[in-house]
Coordinates of C-alpha atoms in Angstrom, one line a residue:
M1 CA 11.7 3.4 12.3
D2 CA 11.7 -0.4 13.8
T3 CA 8.6 -1.2 15.6
S4 CA 9.1 -5.2 16.6
M5 CA 8.7 -3.9 20.0
D6 CA 5.8 -1.5 19.7
A7 CA 2.9 -2.5 21.8
F8 CA -0.5 -0.9 20.8
D9 CA -4.5 -1.3 22.0
S10 CA -5.6 -4.9 20.5
S11 CA -9.4 -4.0 20.5
P12 CA -11.2 -1.2 20.5
S13 CA -11.4 -1.3 24.3
A14 CA -8.9 0.8 25.4
A15 CA -8.5 -0.9 28.8
A16 CA -7.6 -3.9 26.6
P17 CA -4.2 -5.5 27.0
T18 CA -1.9 -4.0 24.2
R19 CA -0.6 -6.5 21.9
A20 CA 3.4 -6.2 20.1
L21 CA 3.1 -5.6 16.2
A22 CA 4.7 -9.2 14.9
T23 CA 2.1 -10.9 18.1
E24 CA -1.1 -8.2 16.3
A25 CA -0.4 -10.0 12.9
V26 CA -0.8 -13.4 14.1
H27 CA -4.3 -12.8 15.9
A28 CA -6.0 -10.0 15.5
G29 CA -9.3 -10.8 13.4
R30 CA -8.8 -15.0 14.9
D31 CA -9.4 -14.1 18.1
D32 CA -12.4 -16.6 18.3
L33 CA -11.4 -19.4 16.7
A34 CA -10.9 -21.1 19.6
E35 CA -14.1 -20.5 21.3
L36 CA -15.6 -22.0 17.9
G37 CA -13.3 -25.2 17.6
L38 CA -11.1 -24.0 15.0
H39 CA -7.4 -23.0 14.5
A40 CA -7.5 -22.2 10.6
P41 CA -10.2 -19.1 9.9
P42 CA -13.1 -20.4 8.1
L43 CA -13.9 -19.4 4.6
D44 CA -17.3 -18.0 4.1
L45 CA -18.1 -18.0 0.2
S46 CA -22.3 -17.3 0.9
T47 CA -23.6 -14.8 -1.4
T48 CA -26.8 -14.9 0.5
Y49 CA -27.9 -15.3 4.2
P50 CA -31.3 -16.7 5.0
S51 CA -33.9 -15.5 7.5
Y52 CA -36.9 -15.5 8.2
D53 CA -38.2 -12.3 10.3
S54 CA -38.3 -10.0 7.3
R55 CA -39.7 -7.2 9.5
A56 CA -36.4 -7.0 11.4
E57 CA -34.4 -7.2 8.0
A58 CA -35.6 -4.0 6.9
A59 CA -34.8 -2.4 10.1
R60 CA -30.5 -3.5 9.5
I61 CA -31.0 -1.9 6.1
D62 CA -32.2 0.8 6.6
A63 CA -29.8 1.6 9.7
F64 CA -26.8 0.9 7.0
A65 CA -28.7 3.0 4.3
T66 CA -28.6 6.0 7.4
C67 CA -24.7 6.0 8.2
G68 CA -23.1 3.3 7.0
A69 CA -22.8 0.6 10.2
L70 CA -22.6 -2.8 9.7
P71 CA -25.9 -4.6 10.0
E72 CA -25.7 -6.3 14.0
G73 CA -26.1 -9.9 13.2
S74 CA -26.2 -12.5 10.7
P75 CA -24.9 -10.9 7.6
V76 CA -27.3 -10.1 4.7
Y77 CA -26.1 -10.3 1.9
A78 CA -22.6 -10.4 0.2
R79 CA -22.4 -6.9 -0.9
L80 CA -23.2 -5.5 2.5
G81 CA -20.7 -7.5 4.5
N82 CA -19.4 -11.5 4.3
P83 CA -17.7 -13.0 7.8
T84 CA -14.3 -13.9 6.3
T85 CA -14.1 -10.6 4.6
D86 CA -14.6 -9.0 7.8
R87 CA -12.0 -10.7 9.5
F88 CA -9.7 -9.3 7.3
E89 CA -11.0 -5.8 7.7
T90 CA -11.0 -6.4 11.7
A91 CA -6.9 -7.0 11.6
L92 CA -5.7 -4.8 9.0
A93 CA -7.7 -2.0 11.6
R94 CA -5.6 -3.4 14.5
L95 CA -2.0 -3.0 12.7
E96 CA -2.7 0.3 11.4
G97 CA -4.0 1.6 14.8
T98 CA -7.9 2.8 13.6
D99 CA -11.5 2.0 14.7
A100 CA -12.1 0.2 11.2
S101 CA -10.8 -0.7 7.8
V102 CA -13.1 -1.3 4.6
A103 CA -11.4 -3.9 1.5
F104 CA -12.3 -3.4 -1.9
A105 CA -11.8 -5.2 -4.9
S106 CA -8.9 -3.8 -5.0
G107 CA -6.9 -0.7 -4.2
M108 CA -7.8 1.4 -7.2
A109 CA -11.8 0.4 -6.3
A110 CA -10.9 1.6 -3.0
L111 CA -9.2 4.6 -3.9
S112 CA -12.0 5.7 -6.3
A113 CA -14.5 4.8 -3.2
V114 CA -12.5 7.4 -1.0
L115 CA -13.6 10.2 -4.2
L116 CA -16.7 9.6 -4.3
S117 CA -17.5 9.3 -0.2
R118 CA -16.3 13.1 -0.3
A119 CA -17.7 14.2 -3.2
S120 CA -21.1 13.1 -2.7
L121 CA -21.0 15.7 0.1
G122 CA -19.7 18.7 -2.3
L123 CA -16.7 18.2 -1.8
R124 CA -15.1 17.3 -5.1
H125 CA -11.3 18.5 -4.7
V126 CA -8.4 17.5 -4.1
V127 CA -5.5 17.8 -3.1
A128 CA -2.6 16.0 -4.0
V129 CA 1.3 15.5 -4.0
R130 CA 3.6 14.2 -6.8
P131 CA 4.6 11.8 -7.6
L132 CA 1.2 9.0 -6.6
Y133 CA 1.0 5.5 -8.4
G134 CA 0.5 6.1 -12.2
C135 CA -2.9 4.9 -11.7
S136 CA -4.3 7.3 -8.6
D137 CA -2.7 10.1 -10.8
H138 CA -4.2 9.5 -13.8
L139 CA -7.1 8.8 -12.0
L140 CA -7.2 11.7 -9.8
N141 CA -5.6 13.7 -13.1
A142 CA -8.9 12.9 -16.1
G143 CA -11.5 14.0 -13.8
L144 CA -12.6 10.6 -13.8
L145 CA -15.2 10.7 -11.1
G146 CA -15.9 14.4 -11.4
T147 CA -13.4 15.3 -9.5
E148 CA -10.3 18.4 -9.5
V149 CA -6.9 17.7 -8.2
T150 CA -4.5 20.7 -7.9
W151 CA -0.8 19.2 -7.4
T152 CA 1.3 21.5 -5.0
D153 CA 4.4 20.5 -2.8
P154 CA 3.8 19.6 0.9
A155 CA 5.0 23.1 1.4
G156 CA 2.1 24.3 -0.7
V157 CA -1.0 21.9 0.3
A158 CA -2.6 24.9 3.7
A159 CA -2.7 27.3 0.6
A160 CA -3.9 24.5 -1.8
L161 CA -6.9 24.3 0.6
R162 CA -10.2 25.1 -0.5
P163 CA -14.1 25.3 0.9
D164 CA -15.0 22.7 -1.2
T165 CA -11.5 20.4 -0.6
G166 CA -12.3 17.2 0.7
L167 CA -9.1 15.3 0.8
V168 CA -5.3 15.6 0.7
M169 CA -3.5 12.4 -0.8
V170 CA -0.4 11.8 -0.7
E171 CA 1.9 8.4 -0.4
T172 CA 5.1 8.5 1.4
P173 CA 7.6 6.1 0.6
A174 CA 6.5 7.5 -3.3
N175 CA 5.9 5.6 -5.8
P176 CA 8.3 4.7 -7.3
T177 CA 10.9 7.2 -6.2
L178 CA 10.6 6.3 -2.7
A179 CA 10.3 10.5 -2.1
E180 CA 8.9 11.4 1.7
V181 CA 6.5 13.6 3.5
D182 CA 6.9 13.9 6.9
I183 CA 3.1 13.3 7.7
R184 CA 3.1 14.8 11.0
A185 CA 3.5 17.9 9.4
L186 CA 1.2 17.4 5.9
A187 CA -1.3 16.5 8.5
H188 CA -1.1 19.7 11.4
S189 CA -1.3 22.0 7.0
C190 CA -4.5 19.8 6.6
G191 CA -6.5 21.4 8.8
T192 CA -10.2 19.9 9.1
V193 CA -9.3 18.2 6.2
P194 CA -8.9 14.5 5.9
L195 CA -5.3 14.0 5.2
L196 CA -5.3 9.9 3.2
V197 CA -1.5 8.1 3.1
D198 CA -0.9 5.1 0.4
N199 CA 0.6 3.2 3.1
T200 CA 1.5 0.2 0.8
F201 CA 5.6 0.5 0.2
A202 CA 5.7 0.6 3.7
T203 CA 3.0 -1.0 5.7
P204 CA 2.5 -0.6 9.2
V205 CA 5.3 -2.8 9.6
L206 CA 7.4 0.5 8.6
Q207 CA 4.6 3.7 9.8
R208 CA 1.7 3.7 11.0
P209 CA 0.2 7.4 9.6
V210 CA -2.7 7.8 11.5
E211 CA -0.4 8.4 14.7
L212 CA 1.4 10.9 12.8
G213 CA -2.5 12.4 12.2
A214 CA -3.4 10.9 9.2
R215 CA -7.5 10.2 8.7
M216 CA -7.0 7.3 6.4
V217 CA -4.8 4.9 5.0
L218 CA -4.9 3.6 1.8
H219 CA -3.5 -0.3 0.4
S220 CA -3.2 -2.2 -2.2
A221 CA -3.8 -5.0 -0.6
T222 CA -2.2 -6.6 -3.4
K223 CA 1.0 -5.9 -2.7
Y224 CA 2.7 -6.6 1.0
L225 CA -0.5 -7.1 2.7
G226 CA -1.4 -10.3 0.7
G227 CA 2.4 -11.2 -0.2
H228 CA 2.4 -14.0 -2.2
G229 CA 1.3 -12.2 -6.1
D230 CA -1.7 -14.2 -5.9
V231 CA -4.1 -11.9 -4.8
M232 CA -5.9 -9.0 -5.4
G233 CA -7.8 -6.6 -3.6
G234 CA -6.8 -3.3 -1.7
V235 CA -8.5 -1.6 2.0
V236 CA -8.8 1.9 3.4
A237 CA -8.3 2.3 7.4
C238 CA -9.9 4.9 9.2
D239 CA -12.1 6.3 11.6
E240 CA -15.3 5.2 11.9
E241 CA -17.2 8.2 10.4
L242 CA -15.1 7.7 7.5
A243 CA -15.7 3.9 7.3
G244 CA -19.5 4.4 7.1
P245 CA -20.0 6.6 3.7
L246 CA -17.4 4.0 2.1
R247 CA -19.5 0.6 3.2
Q248 CA -21.8 2.7 1.5
V249 CA -19.9 3.2 -2.0
R250 CA -19.4 -0.4 -1.4
F251 CA -22.1 -1.0 -2.0
A252 CA -24.0 0.9 -4.0
T253 CA -21.0 0.4 -6.7
G254 CA -20.3 -3.4 -6.5
G255 CA -16.8 -3.0 -5.6
V256 CA -16.4 -6.0 -2.9
L257 CA -13.4 -7.8 -1.8
H258 CA -14.3 -12.0 -2.7
P259 CA -14.1 -14.0 0.4
L260 CA -11.6 -15.7 -1.0
A261 CA -9.3 -13.2 -1.3
G262 CA -10.0 -11.7 2.0
Y263 CA -8.9 -14.9 3.5
L264 CA -5.7 -15.1 2.3
L265 CA -5.0 -11.7 2.8
L266 CA -6.2 -12.2 6.5
R267 CA -3.4 -15.2 6.0
G268 CA -0.7 -12.4 4.4
L269 CA -0.6 -10.3 7.2
S270 CA -0.1 -13.0 9.7
T271 CA 3.5 -12.9 8.2
L272 CA 4.0 -9.7 6.6
P273 CA 6.5 -8.3 9.2
V274 CA 8.7 -10.9 9.2
R275 CA 8.5 -10.7 5.6
V276 CA 9.3 -7.1 5.4
R277 CA 11.9 -7.0 7.6
A278 CA 13.5 -9.6 6.0
A279 CA 12.7 -8.5 2.3
S280 CA 14.2 -5.3 3.6
A281 CA 17.4 -5.9 5.2
T282 CA 18.3 -7.3 1.8
A283 CA 17.1 -4.1 0.1
A284 CA 19.3 -2.0 2.8
E285 CA 22.6 -4.4 1.3
L286 CA 21.6 -4.0 -2.7
V287 CA 21.2 -0.3 -2.1
R288 CA 25.2 -0.1 -0.4
R289 CA 26.6 -2.7 -3.3
L290 CA 24.6 -0.5 -5.9
A291 CA 25.3 3.1 -4.6
A292 CA 28.9 2.7 -5.1
D293 CA 28.3 1.3 -8.4
P294 CA 30.6 3.1 -11.5
R295 CA 27.3 2.2 -14.1
V296 CA 24.5 3.6 -11.3
A297 CA 23.9 7.2 -11.3
R298 CA 21.5 7.3 -8.4
V299 CA 19.9 5.0 -6.3
H300 CA 16.6 6.0 -4.4
Y301 CA 15.8 4.3 -1.0
P302 CA 13.9 5.6 2.2
R303 CA 14.8 6.9 5.6
I304 CA 13.0 4.3 7.2
G305 CA 14.1 1.7 4.9
G306 CA 11.8 -1.1 3.6
A307 CA 11.9 -3.2 0.0
M308 CA 11.2 -1.1 -2.5
I309 CA 14.5 0.4 -4.1
A310 CA 14.8 2.9 -7.0
F311 CA 18.0 3.9 -8.8
E312 CA 19.2 5.2 -12.6
V313 CA 21.7 3.4 -14.4
H314 CA 24.2 5.7 -16.5
G315 CA 23.2 2.9 -19.7
D316 CA 20.8 1.7 -21.3
P317 CA 17.8 1.1 -18.6
H318 CA 15.7 -1.3 -21.3
R319 CA 18.3 -3.6 -21.2
V320 CA 18.4 -4.1 -18.0
I321 CA 15.0 -5.2 -17.8
A322 CA 15.7 -7.5 -20.3
G323 CA 19.1 -8.6 -19.6
V324 CA 17.5 -10.7 -15.8
R325 CA 17.2 -13.4 -15.4
L326 CA 16.1 -14.6 -11.1
V327 CA 14.3 -11.3 -10.6
T328 CA 11.3 -11.2 -12.5
P329 CA 10.3 -8.8 -15.4
A330 CA 7.2 -7.4 -14.4
V331 CA 5.0 -5.5 -12.0
S332 CA 3.2 -5.0 -8.8
L333 CA 5.4 -5.5 -6.1
G334 CA 5.9 -7.0 -2.0
S335 CA 6.1 -10.7 -3.6
V336 CA 8.6 -12.8 -1.8
D337 CA 10.3 -12.7 -5.5
T338 CA 11.9 -10.1 -6.5
L339 CA 11.0 -7.9 -9.2
I340 CA 11.7 -4.8 -11.4
Q341 CA 10.6 -3.0 -13.9
H342 CA 10.5 0.9 -15.6
P343 CA 8.0 3.2 -14.6
A344 CA 8.5 5.0 -17.1
S345 CA 7.1 2.7 -20.0
I346 CA 4.8 0.2 -17.6
S347 CA 3.7 1.8 -14.0
H348 CA 3.8 5.5 -14.7
R349 CA 3.0 5.5 -18.5
I350 CA -0.6 6.5 -17.6
V351 CA 0.8 10.4 -16.7
D352 CA 2.2 12.5 -19.0
A353 CA 5.8 13.2 -19.7
D354 CA 5.5 16.6 -18.0
G355 CA 3.9 15.2 -14.6
R356 CA 6.7 12.7 -14.1
H357 CA 8.9 15.0 -14.9
E358 CA 7.3 17.1 -12.1
G359 CA 7.6 14.1 -9.7
G360 CA 11.3 13.1 -10.2
I361 CA 10.1 10.0 -12.1
S362 CA 13.5 10.7 -14.7
D363 CA 13.4 7.5 -18.1
R364 CA 16.3 6.4 -17.1
L365 CA 14.6 4.9 -13.4
L366 CA 14.1 1.5 -12.6
R367 CA 12.5 0.2 -9.4
M368 CA 12.8 -2.6 -7.2
S369 CA 10.5 -4.9 -5.5
V370 CA 13.1 -6.9 -3.4
G371 CA 11.7 -10.4 -2.2
L372 CA 13.2 -13.0 0.7
E373 CA 16.3 -14.9 -1.9
D374 CA 19.5 -14.4 -1.3
V375 CA 21.5 -11.2 -1.3
E376 CA 24.0 -12.9 -2.9
D377 CA 22.7 -14.6 -5.7
L378 CA 20.2 -11.1 -6.4
W379 CA 23.4 -9.3 -6.0
S380 CA 25.1 -11.5 -8.8
D381 CA 22.0 -11.4 -11.4
L382 CA 21.7 -7.8 -11.5
S383 CA 25.0 -7.1 -11.6
Q384 CA 25.0 -9.2 -14.7
A385 CA 22.4 -7.3 -15.9
L386 CA 24.2 -3.9 -15.8
G387 CA 26.4 -4.8 -18.2
E388 CA 30.0 -3.5 -18.4
F389 CA 32.1 -0.6 -16.5
P390 CA 32.1 2.7 -17.9
G391 CA 35.4 1.7 -20.1
G392 CA 34.8 -1.8 -20.8
A393 CA 35.6 -3.3 -17.4
S394 CA 34.7 -6.3 -16.4
A395 CA 32.1 -6.5 -13.2
A396 CA 33.6 -10.0 -11.9
G397 CA 34.6 -9.6 -8.9
T398 CA 33.0 -6.3 -7.5
A399 CA 29.8 -7.6 -5.7
G400 CA 32.4 -8.0 -2.3
T401 CA 33.9 -4.6 -2.4
A402 CA 30.7 -2.8 -3.3
A403 CA 29.3 -3.7 -0.2
H404 CA 31.7 -2.1 1.8
E405 CA 31.6 0.8 0.1
E406 CA 30.0 3.6 1.4
P407 CA 26.9 5.2 -0.3
A408 CA 25.7 7.6 -1.8
V409 CA 22.3 6.8 -1.3
R410 CA 19.2 9.9 -2.1
V411 CA 16.1 9.7 0.2

């Protein structure tokens, strides 16, 4: 969906004026800068903060221990919170339309905190829909944090719920097949159990899961939120009731986001809508060409659009990886440059063969994160990496015709 004209509440106050997503991306987390006499957000690298009133500090720490609410007033210690990271959390919550967000050292640290916070309530059972990111799948399937998972399709979620179910998890569009789930229908099936949606691929530019009934939104902030392949982080956007326990887990386990990472992520958010829309337009054109190319067996592209493409080749996918010259053969996604990888070998290698098959991840599937390069340069590189057409015909001169074919795309 096009959210360029969407307006939503730009502050915790319901009476506040609304601002469009693009405006919020630029200004959220920075609203006080002019009053401070600043233009760029400050970077606070302190690990501790002075206080001459130890009785007051004790009261603030007791309050945090009770519900996980952020201490009022000056910061206490870096594991409790950091002013620069706080700005990023505020901005991301505004973009996702939630009360709060809690940032972590990585996306996996964020997911781990969610699982631990639910397990602390005796709710150790998770219902999950495949495919998920490979390490998310492994964390759930291996029970490394003492959780138990039931894998099901979206239609089976309600039947899979148990009294000790603490979470339902889905990724949509999914990594790496880009399969989509009806979030609103799934949230209805969850009843009172919180639904967590991994929104890493879509970003709040393309969908805001909380508006569709989800209670928690997970991002690997390393990807589109940072946007430049130079910062690692994770974040969960949610209501304050769920945010408090996440902060307590973060404090206890130490999976904090470094302030410099918070600074870079806040900067990344300011260009997020522009980057996602530009890369999505290029991706849509590449999808049209790939879908009309006889060297490609199937193209996966979500209905909501986006900058991620998955496609299966008739030939050897490893030769495509080895053959690119402009496109970068690397894991991760969401950077300004285009990346391609073979999920069965790398990102989802940790998932056993049965799990990959269940998630629709074939051995011939390639996943591509489209960046901001010119579409003709990308197509030229991709076309030469795909090699000869079936029967040995030359690939030369196909770009112009393929772009106008009607694609047979699986969504």
